[in-house]
JSON list of C-alpha atoms in Angstrom, two decimals:
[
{"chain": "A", "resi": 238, "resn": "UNK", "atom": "CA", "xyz": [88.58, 90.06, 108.18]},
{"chain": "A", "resi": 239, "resn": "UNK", "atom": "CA", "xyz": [87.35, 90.29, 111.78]},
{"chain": "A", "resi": 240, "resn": "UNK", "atom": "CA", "xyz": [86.83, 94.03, 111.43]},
{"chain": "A", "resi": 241, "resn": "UNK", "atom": "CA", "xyz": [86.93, 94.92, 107.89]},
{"chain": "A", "resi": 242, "resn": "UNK", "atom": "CA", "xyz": [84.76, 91.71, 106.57]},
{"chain": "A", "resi": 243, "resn": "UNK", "atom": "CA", "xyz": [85.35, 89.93, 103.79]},
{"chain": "A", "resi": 244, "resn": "UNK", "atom": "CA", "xyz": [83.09, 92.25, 101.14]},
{"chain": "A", "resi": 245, "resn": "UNK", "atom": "CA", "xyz": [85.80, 94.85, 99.97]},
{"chain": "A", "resi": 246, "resn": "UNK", "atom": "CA", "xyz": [83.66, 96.53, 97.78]},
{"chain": "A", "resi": 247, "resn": "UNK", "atom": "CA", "xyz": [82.56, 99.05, 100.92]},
{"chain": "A", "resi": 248, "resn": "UNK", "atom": "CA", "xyz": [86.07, 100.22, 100.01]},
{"chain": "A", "resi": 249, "resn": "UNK", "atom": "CA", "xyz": [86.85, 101.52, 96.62]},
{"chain": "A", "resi": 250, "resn": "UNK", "atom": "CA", "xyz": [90.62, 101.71, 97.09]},
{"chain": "A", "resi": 251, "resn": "UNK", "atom": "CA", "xyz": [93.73, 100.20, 98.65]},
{"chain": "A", "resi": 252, "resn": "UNK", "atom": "CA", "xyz": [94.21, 103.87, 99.79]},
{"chain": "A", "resi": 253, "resn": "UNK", "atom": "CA", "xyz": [90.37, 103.90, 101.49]},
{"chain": "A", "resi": 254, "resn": "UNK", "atom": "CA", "xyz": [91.05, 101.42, 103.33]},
{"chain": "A", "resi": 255, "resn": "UNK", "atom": "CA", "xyz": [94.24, 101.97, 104.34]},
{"chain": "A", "resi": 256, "resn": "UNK", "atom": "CA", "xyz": [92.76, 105.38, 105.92]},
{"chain": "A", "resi": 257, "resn": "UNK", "atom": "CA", "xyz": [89.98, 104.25, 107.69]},
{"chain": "A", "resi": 258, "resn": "UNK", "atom": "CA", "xyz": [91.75, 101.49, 109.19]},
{"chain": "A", "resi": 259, "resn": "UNK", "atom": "CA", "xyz": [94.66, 104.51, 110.21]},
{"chain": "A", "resi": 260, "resn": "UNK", "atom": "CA", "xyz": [97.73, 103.28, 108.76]},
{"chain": "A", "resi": 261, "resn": "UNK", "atom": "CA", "xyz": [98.04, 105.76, 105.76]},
{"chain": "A", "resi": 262, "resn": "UNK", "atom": "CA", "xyz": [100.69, 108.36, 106.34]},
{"chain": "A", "resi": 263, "resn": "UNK", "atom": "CA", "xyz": [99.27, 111.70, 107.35]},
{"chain": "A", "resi": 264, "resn": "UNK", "atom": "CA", "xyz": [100.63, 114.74, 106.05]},
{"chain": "A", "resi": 265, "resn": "UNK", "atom": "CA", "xyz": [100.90, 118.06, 107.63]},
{"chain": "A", "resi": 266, "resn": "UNK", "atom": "CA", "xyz": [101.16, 121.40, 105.27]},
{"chain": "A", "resi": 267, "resn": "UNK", "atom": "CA", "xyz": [101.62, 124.29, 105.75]},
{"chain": "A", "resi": 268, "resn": "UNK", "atom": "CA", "xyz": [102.96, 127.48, 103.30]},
{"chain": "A", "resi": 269, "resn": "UNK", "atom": "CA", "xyz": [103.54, 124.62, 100.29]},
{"chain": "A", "resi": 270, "resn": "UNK", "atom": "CA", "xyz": [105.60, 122.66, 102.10]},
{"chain": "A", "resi": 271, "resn": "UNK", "atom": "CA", "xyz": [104.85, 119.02, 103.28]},
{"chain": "A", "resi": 272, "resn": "UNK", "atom": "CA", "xyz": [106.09, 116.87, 106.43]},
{"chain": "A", "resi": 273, "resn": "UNK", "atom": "CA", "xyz": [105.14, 113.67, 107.79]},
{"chain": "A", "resi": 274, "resn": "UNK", "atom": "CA", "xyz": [103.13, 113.82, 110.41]},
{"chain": "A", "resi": 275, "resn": "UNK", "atom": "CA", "xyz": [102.58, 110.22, 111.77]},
{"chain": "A", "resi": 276, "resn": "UNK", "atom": "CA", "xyz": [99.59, 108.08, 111.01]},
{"chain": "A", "resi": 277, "resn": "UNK", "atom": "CA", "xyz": [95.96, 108.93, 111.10]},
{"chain": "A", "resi": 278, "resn": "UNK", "atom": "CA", "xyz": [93.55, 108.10, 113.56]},
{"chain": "A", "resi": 279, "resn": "UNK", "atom": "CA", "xyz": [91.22, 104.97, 112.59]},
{"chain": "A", "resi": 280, "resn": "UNK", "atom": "CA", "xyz": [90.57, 101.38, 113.64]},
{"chain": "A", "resi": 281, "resn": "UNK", "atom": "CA", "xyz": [92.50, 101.00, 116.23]},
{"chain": "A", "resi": 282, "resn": "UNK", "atom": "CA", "xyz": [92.73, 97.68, 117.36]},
{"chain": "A", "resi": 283, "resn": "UNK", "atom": "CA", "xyz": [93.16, 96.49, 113.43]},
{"chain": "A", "resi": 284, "resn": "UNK", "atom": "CA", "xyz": [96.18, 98.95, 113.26]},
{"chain": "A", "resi": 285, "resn": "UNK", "atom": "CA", "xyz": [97.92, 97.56, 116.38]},
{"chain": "A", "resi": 286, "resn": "UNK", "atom": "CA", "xyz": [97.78, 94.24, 115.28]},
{"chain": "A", "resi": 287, "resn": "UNK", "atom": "CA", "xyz": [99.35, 95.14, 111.88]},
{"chain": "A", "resi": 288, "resn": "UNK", "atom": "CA", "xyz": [101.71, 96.56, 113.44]},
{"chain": "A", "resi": 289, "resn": "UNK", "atom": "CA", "xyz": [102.45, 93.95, 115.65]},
{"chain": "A", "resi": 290, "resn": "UNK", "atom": "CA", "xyz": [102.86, 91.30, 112.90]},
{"chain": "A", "resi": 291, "resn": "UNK", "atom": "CA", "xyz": [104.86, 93.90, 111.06]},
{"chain": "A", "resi": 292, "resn": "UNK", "atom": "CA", "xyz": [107.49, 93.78, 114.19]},
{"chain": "A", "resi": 293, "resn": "UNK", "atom": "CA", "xyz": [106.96, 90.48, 113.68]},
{"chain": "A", "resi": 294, "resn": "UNK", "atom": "CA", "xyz": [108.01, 89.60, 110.35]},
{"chain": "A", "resi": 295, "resn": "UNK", "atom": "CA", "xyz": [111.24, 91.98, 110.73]},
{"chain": "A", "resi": 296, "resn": "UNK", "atom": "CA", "xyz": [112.51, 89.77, 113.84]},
{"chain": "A", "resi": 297, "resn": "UNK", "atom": "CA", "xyz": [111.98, 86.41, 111.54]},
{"chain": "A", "resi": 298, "resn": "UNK", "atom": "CA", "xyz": [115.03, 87.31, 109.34]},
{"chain": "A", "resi": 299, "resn": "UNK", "atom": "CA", "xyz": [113.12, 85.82, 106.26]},
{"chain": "A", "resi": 300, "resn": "UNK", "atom": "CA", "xyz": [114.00, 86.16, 102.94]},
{"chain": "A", "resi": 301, "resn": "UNK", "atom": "CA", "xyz": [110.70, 87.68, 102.41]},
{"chain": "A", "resi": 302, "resn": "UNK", "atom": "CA", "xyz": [110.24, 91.08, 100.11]},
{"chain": "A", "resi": 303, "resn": "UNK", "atom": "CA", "xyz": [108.18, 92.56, 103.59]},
{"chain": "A", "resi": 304, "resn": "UNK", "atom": "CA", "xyz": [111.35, 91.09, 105.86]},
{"chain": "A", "resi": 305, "resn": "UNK", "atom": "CA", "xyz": [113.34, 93.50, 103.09]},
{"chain": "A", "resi": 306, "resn": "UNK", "atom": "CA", "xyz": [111.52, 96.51, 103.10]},
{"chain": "A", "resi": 307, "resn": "UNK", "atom": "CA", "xyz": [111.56, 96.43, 106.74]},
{"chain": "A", "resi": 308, "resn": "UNK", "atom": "CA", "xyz": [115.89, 96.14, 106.56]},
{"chain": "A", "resi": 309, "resn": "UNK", "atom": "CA", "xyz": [115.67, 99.12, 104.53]},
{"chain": "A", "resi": 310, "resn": "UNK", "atom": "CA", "xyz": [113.36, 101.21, 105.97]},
{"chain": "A", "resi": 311, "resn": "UNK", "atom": "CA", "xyz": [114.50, 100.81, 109.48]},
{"chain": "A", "resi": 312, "resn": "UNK", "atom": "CA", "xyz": [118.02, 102.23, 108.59]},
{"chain": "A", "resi": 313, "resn": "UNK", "atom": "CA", "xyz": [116.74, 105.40, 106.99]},
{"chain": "A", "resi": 314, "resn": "UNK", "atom": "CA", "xyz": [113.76, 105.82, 109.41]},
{"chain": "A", "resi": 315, "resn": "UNK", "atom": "CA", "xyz": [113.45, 103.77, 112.02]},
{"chain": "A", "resi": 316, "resn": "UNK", "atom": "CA", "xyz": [111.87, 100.41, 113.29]},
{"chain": "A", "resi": 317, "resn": "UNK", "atom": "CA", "xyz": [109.34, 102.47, 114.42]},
{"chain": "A", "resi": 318, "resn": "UNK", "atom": "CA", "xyz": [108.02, 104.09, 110.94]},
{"chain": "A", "resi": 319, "resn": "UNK", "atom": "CA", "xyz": [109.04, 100.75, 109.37]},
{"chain": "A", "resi": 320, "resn": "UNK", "atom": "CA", "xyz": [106.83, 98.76, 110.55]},
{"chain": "A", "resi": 321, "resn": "UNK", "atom": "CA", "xyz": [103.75, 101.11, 110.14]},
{"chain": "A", "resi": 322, "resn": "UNK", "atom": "CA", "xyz": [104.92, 100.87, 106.38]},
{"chain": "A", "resi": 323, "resn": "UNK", "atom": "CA", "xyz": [105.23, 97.34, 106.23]},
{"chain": "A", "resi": 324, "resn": "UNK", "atom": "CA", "xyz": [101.65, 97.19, 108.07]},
{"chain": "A", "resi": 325, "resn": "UNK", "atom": "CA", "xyz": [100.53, 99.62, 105.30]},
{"chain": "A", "resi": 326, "resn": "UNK", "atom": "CA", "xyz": [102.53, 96.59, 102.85]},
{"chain": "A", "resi": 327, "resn": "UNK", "atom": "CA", "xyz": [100.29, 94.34, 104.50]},
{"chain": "A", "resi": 328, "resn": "UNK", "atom": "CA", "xyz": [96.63, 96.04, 103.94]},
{"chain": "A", "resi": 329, "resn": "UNK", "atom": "CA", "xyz": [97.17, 96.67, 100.69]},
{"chain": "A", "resi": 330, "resn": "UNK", "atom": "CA", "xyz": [98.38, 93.23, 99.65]},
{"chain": "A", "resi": 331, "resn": "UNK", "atom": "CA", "xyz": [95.59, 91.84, 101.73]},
{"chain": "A", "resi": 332, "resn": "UNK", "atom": "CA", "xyz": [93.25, 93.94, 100.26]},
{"chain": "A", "resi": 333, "resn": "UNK", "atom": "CA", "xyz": [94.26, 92.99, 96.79]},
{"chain": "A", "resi": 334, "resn": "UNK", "atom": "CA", "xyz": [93.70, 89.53, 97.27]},
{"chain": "A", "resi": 335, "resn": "UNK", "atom": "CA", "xyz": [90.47, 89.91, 98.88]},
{"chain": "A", "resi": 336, "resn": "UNK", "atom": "CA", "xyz": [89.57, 91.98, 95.71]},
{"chain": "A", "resi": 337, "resn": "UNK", "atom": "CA", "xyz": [91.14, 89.86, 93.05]},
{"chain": "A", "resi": 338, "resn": "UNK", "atom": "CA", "xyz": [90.36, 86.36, 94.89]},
{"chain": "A", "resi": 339, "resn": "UNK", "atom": "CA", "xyz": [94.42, 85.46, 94.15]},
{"chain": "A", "resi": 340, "resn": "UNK", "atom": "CA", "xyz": [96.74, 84.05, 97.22]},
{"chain": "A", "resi": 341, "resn": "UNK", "atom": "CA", "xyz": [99.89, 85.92, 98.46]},
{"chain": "A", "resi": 342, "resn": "UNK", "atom": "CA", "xyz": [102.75, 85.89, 95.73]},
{"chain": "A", "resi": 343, "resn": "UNK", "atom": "CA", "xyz": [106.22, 86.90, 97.60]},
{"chain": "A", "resi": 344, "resn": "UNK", "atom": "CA", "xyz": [108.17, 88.87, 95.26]},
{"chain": "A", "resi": 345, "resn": "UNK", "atom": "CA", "xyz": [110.99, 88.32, 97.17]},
{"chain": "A", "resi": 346, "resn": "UNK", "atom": "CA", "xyz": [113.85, 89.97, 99.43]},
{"chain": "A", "resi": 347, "resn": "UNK", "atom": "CA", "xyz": [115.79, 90.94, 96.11]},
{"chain": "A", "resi": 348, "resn": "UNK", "atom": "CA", "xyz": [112.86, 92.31, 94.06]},
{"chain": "A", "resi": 349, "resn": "UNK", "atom": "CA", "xyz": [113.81, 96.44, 94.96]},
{"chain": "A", "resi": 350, "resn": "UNK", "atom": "CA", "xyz": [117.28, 95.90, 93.96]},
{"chain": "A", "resi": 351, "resn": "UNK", "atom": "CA", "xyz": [116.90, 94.05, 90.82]},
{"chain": "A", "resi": 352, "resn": "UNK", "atom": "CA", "xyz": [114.37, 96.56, 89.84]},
{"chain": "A", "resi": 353, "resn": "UNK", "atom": "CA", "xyz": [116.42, 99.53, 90.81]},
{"chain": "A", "resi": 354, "resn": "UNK", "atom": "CA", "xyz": [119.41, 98.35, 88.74]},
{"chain": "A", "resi": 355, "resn": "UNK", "atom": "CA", "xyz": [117.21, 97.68, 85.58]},
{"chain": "A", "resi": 356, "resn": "UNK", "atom": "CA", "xyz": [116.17, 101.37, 85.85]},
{"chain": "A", "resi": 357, "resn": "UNK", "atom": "CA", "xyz": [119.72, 102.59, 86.30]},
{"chain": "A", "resi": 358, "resn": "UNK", "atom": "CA", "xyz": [120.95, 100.61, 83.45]},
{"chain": "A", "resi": 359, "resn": "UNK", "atom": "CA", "xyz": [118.27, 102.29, 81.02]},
{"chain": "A", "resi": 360, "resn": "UNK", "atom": "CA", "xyz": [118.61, 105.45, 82.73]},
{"chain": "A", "resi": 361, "resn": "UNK", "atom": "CA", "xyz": [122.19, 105.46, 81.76]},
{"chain": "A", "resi": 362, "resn": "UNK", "atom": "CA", "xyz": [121.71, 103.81, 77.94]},
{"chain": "A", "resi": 363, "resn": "UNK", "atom": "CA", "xyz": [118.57, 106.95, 77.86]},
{"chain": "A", "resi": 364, "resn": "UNK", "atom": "CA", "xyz": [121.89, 109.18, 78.62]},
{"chain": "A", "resi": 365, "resn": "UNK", "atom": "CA", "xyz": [124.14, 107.88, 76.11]},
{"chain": "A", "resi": 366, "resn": "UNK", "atom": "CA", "xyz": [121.77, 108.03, 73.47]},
{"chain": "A", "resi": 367, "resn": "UNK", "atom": "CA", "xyz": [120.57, 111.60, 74.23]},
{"chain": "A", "resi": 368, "resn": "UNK", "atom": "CA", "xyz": [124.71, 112.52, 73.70]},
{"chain": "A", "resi": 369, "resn": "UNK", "atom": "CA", "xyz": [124.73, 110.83, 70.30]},
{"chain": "A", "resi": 370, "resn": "UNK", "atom": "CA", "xyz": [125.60, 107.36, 70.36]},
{"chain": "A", "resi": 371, "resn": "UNK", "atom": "CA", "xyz": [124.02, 103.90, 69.35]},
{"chain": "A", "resi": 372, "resn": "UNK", "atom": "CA", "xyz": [123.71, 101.49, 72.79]},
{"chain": "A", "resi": 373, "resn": "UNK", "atom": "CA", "xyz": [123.41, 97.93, 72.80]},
{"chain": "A", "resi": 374, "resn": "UNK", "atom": "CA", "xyz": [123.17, 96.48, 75.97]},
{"chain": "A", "resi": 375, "resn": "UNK", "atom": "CA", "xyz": [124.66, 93.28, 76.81]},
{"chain": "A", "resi": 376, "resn": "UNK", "atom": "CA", "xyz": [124.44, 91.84, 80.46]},
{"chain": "A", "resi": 377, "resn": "UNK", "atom": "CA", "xyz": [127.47, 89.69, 81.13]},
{"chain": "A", "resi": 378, "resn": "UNK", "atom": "CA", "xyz": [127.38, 86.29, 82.01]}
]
């Protein structure tokens, strides 16, 4: 709140802020086709300390939904990019509850897997249905 202050109406999205602070992912095109290019230049003292309690919250080992995304991030791309996404986690959520005037509501370390396998298991009733046959689903006990 130190360098944004508390009025977020300056901002009119998550996404604003997130670029003027320099954590939203930068782009580079060229010919139609897209790669990352690293983050954007902004605030840079609020961006290193993001990042810093992003590193932060990965070595704590909590069952946290942040401490998750970090785990699964970090083996596809990285500790490095990680944490710049779980700083980019951390804007947003603040910003939301700056916005909203609500407290911090963990979804929890399982929340991406439990909402992954809800979409598989209509993706795959979706299927059966589009080949012709009546699905009831049942989850076990």
């Amino acid at each position: 709140m130190a360098e944004t202050g508390a009025d977020m109406s300056r901002f009119p999205s998550a996404a604003h802020l997130a670029s003027w602070v320099g954590i939203a992912p930068g782009v580079y095109e060229s010919a139609g086709k897209t790669r990352p290019a690293g983050t954007r230049h902004g605030n840079k003292w609020l961006c290193a300390m993001l990042v810093e309690a992003a590193g932060s919250v990965a070595r704590g080992h909590g069952k946290n939904y942040l401490a998750a995304q970090h785990t699964r991030l970090a083996k596809r791309r990285g500790r490095g990019r990680s944490q710049v996404a779980v700083a980019h986690s951390f804007l947003v959520s603040a910003y939301h509850m700056l916005i909203n005037d609500e407290p911090y509501r963990d979804l929890g370390a399982h929340w991406v897997s439990r909402r992954t396998q809800e979409a598989h298991t209509r993706r795959l009733a979706a299927q059966l249905e589009r080949l012709g046959h009546m699905v009831v689903i049942d989850p076990a006990a």
